[in-house]
């Protein structure tokens, strides 16, 4: 009896040690991940000279809103924000709608040639048509320099489509579909009344992935948009940073003016990151609880 009690106490002690080590590792990883984000935040409110000298570590020093003031005084910043919000909202709706519908169709065994279709979709993940052919197609379809090109050219991600299809294969039993058909349910009714409600976690994941992609997109706008009124926020911020850096490198005069120009350039970097990232960080908090579930189910069981 004493031996069993001793073994039991040893097991409890080993479990406690294991839990403590786990927490230490988790906290260490959390600090590694979160500190760079925290540093960018406090650096955006701090004196850039103190940041450059390494004096800003845990709390902001030399509090200043000058970087944000300069960022929001830039002429096209608000139109860029509006364009990014519109593109993200409309683009996410289009992308999620097409992806979920295509994933459901590809998850049905009755679809002729679905294996071939999946092979062609997977092929596009490794090989694309190239920039020049895509540019010619965009021009030929009359999409050049329109908002539609930003919404349609990246409407479907092959990776997201594969995740969505795998999720539906794993979570919509064939027996459920057969029972619904016997009750007189057609494919459209089954899709909207059964498949969609079951796929709430997947929908949240798709919304987040497509919204992040659309919000951060700038290359397509650089290539296919020439009207400044259609520039998204990322293009405007990129232009702002380039102009600030160029001014710092080209400024003439005494050492004080050069140092001030470089100070402004360094100050702008952090505020631009916060301005471009904050909306997504806020949105992520609302769908985070669904994110891991949707990704893991779609990725593992496919």
XYZ file of C-alpha atoms in Angstrom:
302
model
C 0.000 0.000 0.000
C 2.788 2.423 0.916
C 4.500 1.635 -2.375
C 1.357 2.472 -4.346
C 0.924 5.730 -2.423
C 4.535 6.633 -3.163
C 4.049 5.880 -6.863
C 0.863 7.952 -6.892
C 2.659 10.919 -5.269
C 5.472 10.589 -7.811
C 2.962 10.630 -10.661
C 1.318 13.753 -9.259
C 4.717 15.432 -8.884
C 5.671 14.463 -12.451
C 2.376 15.874 -13.760
C 2.965 19.154 -11.939
C 6.503 19.415 -13.308
C 5.198 18.675 -16.798
C 2.487 21.371 -16.474
C 5.028 23.926 -15.194
C 7.412 23.216 -18.079
C 4.528 23.481 -20.522
C 3.531 26.872 -19.146
C 7.112 28.105 -19.274
C 7.426 27.078 -22.919
C 4.024 28.569 -23.818
C 4.828 31.874 -22.117
C 8.249 31.986 -23.793
C 6.722 31.400 -27.246
C 3.983 33.947 -26.521
C 6.557 36.590 -25.631
C 8.571 35.860 -28.781
C 5.431 36.252 -30.921
C 3.783 39.193 -29.162
C 6.751 41.378 -28.244
C 7.566 42.497 -31.839
C 3.931 43.608 -32.246
C 4.025 45.373 -28.896
C 7.340 47.036 -29.760
C 5.956 48.376 -33.044
C 2.995 49.830 -31.136
C 5.071 51.609 -28.472
C 7.669 52.691 -31.031
C 4.970 54.412 -33.092
C 4.229 56.666 -30.082
C 7.854 57.210 -29.078
C 10.633 59.564 -30.078
C 12.378 57.881 -33.049
C 15.790 58.953 -31.744
C 15.156 57.056 -28.516
C 13.922 54.073 -30.522
C 17.049 54.105 -32.680
C 19.263 54.330 -29.600
C 17.575 51.295 -28.047
C 16.056 53.230 -25.135
C 12.506 52.080 -25.912
C 12.073 48.518 -24.675
C 8.920 48.057 -22.591
C 7.243 51.459 -22.392
C 7.014 54.342 -24.879
C 9.325 57.286 -24.272
C 9.120 60.800 -25.611
C 5.404 60.405 -26.342
C 4.421 61.903 -29.671
C 1.584 61.606 -32.183
C 3.633 63.240 -34.917
C 3.981 60.061 -36.996
C 0.232 59.469 -37.022
C -0.425 63.128 -37.750
C 1.876 63.033 -40.769
C 0.385 59.731 -41.957
C -3.213 60.954 -41.857
C -2.300 64.307 -43.385
C -1.176 62.516 -46.540
C -3.665 63.474 -49.238
C -4.855 60.060 -50.452
C -4.831 58.151 -47.171
C -8.590 58.390 -46.624
C -9.504 57.409 -50.176
C -7.100 54.477 -49.814
C -8.841 53.424 -46.608
C -12.247 53.648 -48.293
C -11.082 51.642 -51.309
C -9.536 48.936 -49.135
C -12.693 48.646 -47.044
C -14.881 48.394 -50.154
C -12.536 45.926 -51.862
C -12.246 43.798 -48.731
C -16.001 43.729 -48.121
C -17.058 42.999 -51.707
C -14.084 40.779 -52.486
C -14.637 38.646 -49.390
C -18.322 38.152 -50.237
C -17.497 37.128 -53.808
C -14.609 34.859 -52.811
C -16.427 33.090 -49.978
C -19.555 32.578 -52.080
C -17.685 31.077 -55.019
C -15.340 28.990 -52.842
C -18.078 27.475 -50.668
C -20.287 26.695 -53.667
C -17.401 25.121 -55.605
C -16.228 23.183 -52.550
C -19.695 21.717 -52.011
C -19.958 20.663 -55.653
C -16.496 19.053 -55.551
C -17.375 17.232 -52.329
C -20.281 15.385 -54.006
C -19.379 11.958 -55.352
C -22.022 12.296 -58.076
C -20.112 15.142 -59.784
C -18.642 13.757 -63.047
C -14.884 14.262 -63.380
C -14.411 15.750 -59.932
C -11.026 14.043 -59.598
C -9.839 15.685 -62.821
C -11.180 19.051 -61.666
C -9.362 18.756 -58.346
C -6.188 17.864 -60.192
C -6.476 20.960 -62.396
C -7.171 23.153 -59.356
C -4.178 21.720 -57.504
C -2.016 22.264 -60.604
C -2.644 26.020 -60.391
C -1.032 26.078 -56.942
C 2.337 25.235 -58.511
C 2.118 26.714 -62.019
C 0.414 29.893 -63.185
C -0.128 31.432 -66.589
C 2.314 34.234 -65.835
C 1.945 37.991 -65.510
C 1.959 38.938 -69.212
C -0.780 36.495 -70.326
C -2.873 37.505 -67.318
C -2.372 41.183 -68.158
C -3.471 40.595 -71.758
C -6.573 38.702 -70.613
C -7.478 41.493 -68.190
C -7.172 44.047 -70.970
C -9.127 41.862 -73.378
C -12.006 41.518 -70.931
C -12.135 45.270 -70.352
C -11.227 44.946 -66.675
C -8.080 47.063 -66.760
C -8.229 50.092 -64.436
C -11.543 49.021 -62.875
C -12.418 47.960 -59.350
C -13.721 44.671 -60.735
C -10.220 43.459 -61.593
C -9.188 43.687 -57.932
C -12.267 41.719 -56.883
C -12.206 39.012 -59.547
C -8.558 38.302 -60.314
C -8.005 36.725 -56.895
C -11.581 35.627 -56.232
C -10.695 31.970 -55.587
C -7.662 30.545 -53.820
C -6.891 26.916 -54.679
C -5.586 26.367 -51.146
C -8.780 27.708 -49.553
C -10.909 25.683 -51.961
C -9.118 22.463 -51.008
C -9.601 23.235 -47.305
C -13.300 23.932 -47.832
C -13.820 20.765 -49.877
C -12.020 18.633 -47.279
C -14.134 20.161 -44.527
C -17.380 19.325 -46.323
C -16.281 15.785 -47.159
C -15.472 15.200 -43.492
C -18.454 16.930 -41.886
C -21.408 16.326 -44.206
C -22.166 12.597 -44.022
C -23.417 10.893 -47.145
C -26.222 9.360 -45.075
C -27.484 12.855 -44.218
C -27.614 13.780 -47.904
C -29.405 10.564 -48.795
C -31.982 11.083 -46.034
C -32.604 14.645 -47.231
C -33.065 13.464 -50.829
C -35.569 10.826 -49.703
C -37.514 13.581 -47.941
C -37.734 15.486 -51.224
C -34.868 17.924 -50.645
C -33.064 19.041 -53.815
C -29.399 20.041 -54.026
C -29.995 23.773 -53.646
C -32.172 23.353 -50.567
C -29.693 20.896 -49.031
C -26.829 23.284 -49.695
C -28.486 26.328 -48.125
C -30.433 24.661 -45.299
C -28.050 21.866 -44.277
C -24.522 22.309 -45.649
C -24.176 26.026 -44.860
C -25.356 25.803 -41.215
C -23.005 22.853 -40.618
C -20.115 24.852 -42.091
C -20.225 27.927 -39.815
C -16.679 27.332 -38.581
C -15.474 26.952 -42.165
C -17.255 30.143 -43.216
C -15.513 32.081 -40.447
C -12.126 30.755 -41.538
C -12.777 31.555 -45.203
C -13.969 35.068 -44.350
C -10.815 35.720 -42.337
C -8.417 34.273 -44.921
C -9.967 36.123 -47.857
C -10.366 39.377 -45.918
C -6.691 39.328 -44.894
C -5.619 38.546 -48.442
C -7.796 41.279 -49.948
C -6.796 43.875 -47.345
C -3.063 43.247 -47.787
C -3.181 43.050 -51.581
C -1.229 45.730 -53.410
C 0.547 44.065 -56.343
C -2.580 43.669 -58.472
C -3.405 47.334 -57.947
C 0.119 48.326 -58.988
C -0.169 46.319 -62.201
C -3.797 46.768 -63.249
C -4.834 50.158 -61.776
C -3.631 53.541 -63.004
C -6.394 55.757 -61.585
C -5.217 57.049 -58.195
C -8.792 57.297 -56.958
C -8.947 53.465 -57.056
C -5.678 52.848 -55.193
C -6.141 50.698 -52.063
C -4.588 51.656 -48.744
C -1.547 49.386 -49.138
C -0.500 51.120 -52.356
C -0.959 54.549 -50.765
C 1.106 53.571 -47.724
C 3.802 52.061 -49.937
C 3.944 55.303 -51.901
C 4.091 57.311 -48.676
C 7.015 55.276 -47.342
C 8.908 55.503 -50.640
C 8.448 59.271 -50.770
C 9.528 59.676 -47.162
C 12.617 57.495 -47.653
C 13.489 59.298 -50.898
C 13.167 62.686 -49.213
C 15.455 61.529 -46.426
C 18.066 60.300 -48.907
C 17.900 63.300 -51.231
C 17.618 66.135 -48.741
C 20.398 68.672 -48.918
C 21.675 71.241 -46.485
C 23.272 70.852 -43.104
C 23.571 67.769 -40.950
C 20.619 68.854 -38.794
C 18.175 68.873 -41.724
C 19.421 65.481 -42.932
C 19.047 64.035 -39.439
C 15.525 65.463 -39.152
C 14.507 63.961 -42.509
C 15.783 60.552 -41.463
C 14.056 60.948 -38.104
C 10.735 61.530 -39.868
C 11.307 58.551 -42.176
C 12.000 56.238 -39.243
C 9.054 57.628 -37.331
C 6.655 56.927 -40.213
C 7.523 53.230 -40.537
C 5.916 52.175 -37.285
C 2.764 54.263 -37.619
C 2.188 52.944 -41.152
C 2.355 49.351 -39.865
C -0.203 50.125 -37.140
C -2.523 51.995 -39.509
C -2.525 49.137 -42.020
C -2.792 46.293 -39.478
C -5.237 47.571 -36.857
C -8.501 46.860 -38.746
C -7.537 43.217 -39.304
C -6.413 42.759 -35.708
C -9.817 44.001 -34.568
C -11.680 41.774 -37.037
C -9.641 38.708 -36.083
C -10.810 38.906 -32.475
C -14.384 38.202 -33.604
C -13.622 35.019 -35.575
C -10.608 33.666 -33.684
C -12.651 31.043 -31.799
C -13.692 29.439 -35.105
C -10.329 29.721 -36.812
C -8.427 26.776 -35.328
C -11.420 24.438 -35.549
C -12.080 25.165 -39.201
C -8.431 24.952 -40.260
C -7.708 21.699 -38.398
C -10.830 19.882 -39.580
C -10.339 20.963 -43.166
C -6.621 20.186 -43.232
C -6.398 16.895 -41.344
C -9.431 14.900 -42.413
C -9.380 15.685 -46.149
